[in-house]
mmCIF file of C-alpha atoms in Angstrom:
data_model
loop_
_atom_site.group_PDB
_atom_site.id
_atom_site.type_symbol
_atom_site.label_atom_id
_atom_site.label_comp_id
_atom_site.label_asym_id
_atom_site.label_seq_id
_atom_site.Cartn_x
_atom_site.Cartn_y
_atom_site.Cartn_z
ATOM 1 C CA ILE A 1 0.203 -0.355 14.148
ATOM 2 C CA ILE A 2 2.877 -2.949 13.456
ATOM 3 C CA ILE A 3 3.660 -3.541 9.780
ATOM 4 C CA SER A 4 6.329 -5.398 7.846
ATOM 5 C CA ALA A 5 9.146 -3.727 5.942
ATOM 6 C CA VAL A 6 7.450 -4.912 2.746
ATOM 7 C CA LYS A 7 4.236 -3.065 3.583
ATOM 8 C CA LYS A 8 6.303 0.013 4.457
ATOM 9 C CA LYS A 9 7.706 -0.032 0.904
ATOM 10 C CA TYR A 10 4.150 0.160 -0.431
ATOM 11 C CA LEU A 11 3.358 3.103 1.827
ATOM 12 C CA ASP A 12 6.588 4.863 0.850
ATOM 13 C CA PHE A 13 5.770 4.418 -2.827
ATOM 14 C CA LEU A 14 2.342 6.010 -2.327
ATOM 15 C CA ILE A 15 3.864 9.122 -0.731
ATOM 16 C CA THR A 16 4.609 10.450 -4.211
ATOM 17 C CA GLY A 17 1.008 10.086 -5.370
ATOM 18 C CA GLU A 18 -1.830 7.780 -6.284
ATOM 19 C CA ARG A 19 -0.967 4.518 -8.041
ATOM 20 C CA THR A 20 -2.762 1.548 -9.579
ATOM 21 C CA THR A 21 -2.147 -1.977 -8.376
ATOM 22 C CA GLN A 22 -0.314 -2.737 -11.628
ATOM 23 C CA GLU A 23 1.984 0.284 -11.220
ATOM 24 C CA MET A 24 2.804 -0.818 -7.685
ATOM 25 C CA ALA A 25 3.482 -4.395 -8.791
ATOM 26 C CA GLN A 26 5.817 -3.326 -11.594
ATOM 27 C CA SER A 27 7.741 -0.838 -9.463
ATOM 28 C CA LEU A 28 8.150 -3.250 -6.559
ATOM 29 C CA ASN A 29 8.930 -6.196 -8.853
ATOM 30 C CA VAL A 30 6.108 -8.414 -7.582
ATOM 31 C CA THR A 31 3.095 -10.039 -9.214
ATOM 32 C CA TRP A 32 -0.199 -8.181 -9.475
ATOM 33 C CA LYS A 33 -1.781 -10.700 -7.089
ATOM 34 C CA SER A 34 0.906 -10.151 -4.455
ATOM 35 C CA ALA A 35 0.596 -6.362 -4.739
ATOM 36 C CA SER A 36 -3.186 -6.581 -4.535
ATOM 37 C CA ARG A 37 -3.011 -8.708 -1.392
ATOM 38 C CA ARG A 38 -0.620 -6.287 0.364
ATOM 39 C CA LEU A 39 -2.691 -3.260 -0.648
ATOM 40 C CA ASP A 40 -5.865 -4.903 0.665
ATOM 41 C CA GLU A 41 -4.107 -5.573 3.985
ATOM 42 C CA LEU A 42 -3.025 -1.924 4.237
ATOM 43 C CA GLN A 43 -6.565 -0.825 3.449
ATOM 44 C CA LYS A 44 -7.957 -3.016 6.242
ATOM 45 C CA LEU A 45 -5.492 -1.325 8.622
ATOM 46 C CA GLY A 46 -6.919 2.060 7.598
ATOM 47 C CA LEU A 47 -3.643 3.299 6.106
ATOM 48 C CA ILE A 48 -4.696 3.571 2.449
ATOM 49 C CA THR A 49 -7.873 3.816 0.410
ATOM 50 C CA ARG A 50 -8.867 3.084 -3.144
ATOM 51 C CA GLU A 51 -10.554 5.621 -5.390
ATOM 52 C CA GLY A 52 -11.551 4.082 -8.693
ATOM 53 C CA ASN A 53 -8.558 2.008 -9.732
ATOM 54 C CA LYS A 54 -5.957 4.049 -7.816
ATOM 55 C CA TRP A 55 -4.674 3.680 -4.279
ATOM 56 C CA LYS A 56 -3.766 6.621 -2.069
ATOM 57 C CA LEU A 57 -2.455 7.214 1.420
ATOM 58 C CA LEU A 58 -4.775 8.229 4.230
ATOM 59 C CA LYS A 59 -3.698 10.577 6.971
ATOM 60 C CA SER A 60 -3.297 8.432 10.024
ATOM 61 C CA LYS A 61 -2.849 9.344 13.677
ATOM 62 C CA HIS A 62 -1.496 5.872 14.366
ATOM 63 C CA LYS A 63 2.183 5.357 14.999
ATOM 64 C CA LEU A 64 3.730 2.813 12.662
ATOM 65 C CA ILE A 65 6.223 0.257 13.905
ATOM 66 C CA VAL A 66 8.098 -1.484 11.115
ATOM 67 C CA LEU A 67 9.512 -4.951 11.740
#
């Protein structure tokens, strides 16, 4: 799966645990809408999932290529 460096930052941030969209936005210094859009894209790729209001990483067998 090919992802951008920006999306990789989101994945790296989730390594330490589950986070809300707002927590991700604040930590990455982006708007809530921007964070939400990126998280939705990562979910569609099967790399993360949402449980309640928190996002978490999924174990993936796919190799990531970061551009």
